[in-house]
């Protein structure tokens, strides 16, 4: 038996069509388009590619995309001044400061300067706290995209055993919070966990977000498990995930490929969060759950 391949690219494309329809409704009702500001400091090539594709996707969804490209030697004070200006700019609904930021800028200080109600990345501690306590806020794009793929694959997640491998603020921790909220029994595993194969082997759902090529072996998996691979590792053999995909195919029930799985979901959810932000700020009715 071979696992079902979870087609994140197709899911993301369909989500972007629903978002574009929501944007058109919003624009008709309010007379303006949602605006997303993306800030890139320095010329990291990978970040530069991400920022360009975010800009294109924003425009394709009918939103206004504003790019701020600042030199690598930008001072923290100048960056904070830009964030403050975006916070008070009524045409901007979402602010994303691309990470990582160059030294010596203090990333935490910059994230905390963003208005939590424009923090479409969901990185501000206020939004992390809202997620942890079940209040409405913004959820980081990658884990929310993973949750959408899981619900689309499995339906109701209640009662399932889930393992999240990785405990980053961007993926692992918010992913665990989302799965807890969906009534899974959640284990967060990480580099110091003992007996990772044993922990993974009990899980109905495995979310791998460690950034180590093919670290999760096929024979660790419980037969029929659903596997979400967040890893994007550049190797001599090309892009590979955190899961040994070929070996996992024979054991898993369903699995995301790399590329074409989780990756395309991140930008689609960023657009979703920006539309949700615009609707909240203008009191425009939007059924976010239907997106
Ligand atoms: N760098 C890599 N991924 C992300 C992301 O989702 N948001 C931001 N702001 N920076 C990133």
Coordinates of N, CA, C and O in Angstrom, one line a residue, residues 13 29 31 41 136 146 203 257 261:
X13 N -4.0 26.7 -3.9 CA -4.5 27.4 -5.1 C -6.0 27.6 -4.9 O -6.5 28.7 -5.2
X29 N -17.7 46.4 -0.6 CA -18.4 47.0 0.6 C -17.8 48.2 1.2 O -18.4 49.1 1.7
X31 N -15.0 50.0 -0.3 CA -14.4 51.0 -1.2 C -12.9 51.0 -1.2 O -12.2 51.9 -1.7
X41 N 14.9 43.6 5.3 CA 16.2 44.3 5.6 C 17.4 43.5 5.1 O 17.5 42.3 5.5
X136 N -9.5 35.2 19.9 CA -9.2 35.5 18.5 C -8.0 36.4 18.3 O -7.8 37.3 19.1
X146 N -0.8 23.9 8.0 CA -0.7 22.5 8.3 C -2.0 22.0 8.9 O -2.5 20.9 8.6
X203 N 2.1 7.8 17.2 CA 1.3 9.0 16.7 C 0.4 8.7 15.5 O 0.9 8.1 14.5
X257 N 4.3 16.1 0.3 CA 5.6 16.0 -0.4 C 6.4 17.3 -0.1 O 5.8 18.3 0.3
X261 N 4.0 20.6 -0.8 CA 3.1 20.2 0.4 C 2.7 21.4 1.2 O 1.9 22.2 0.8

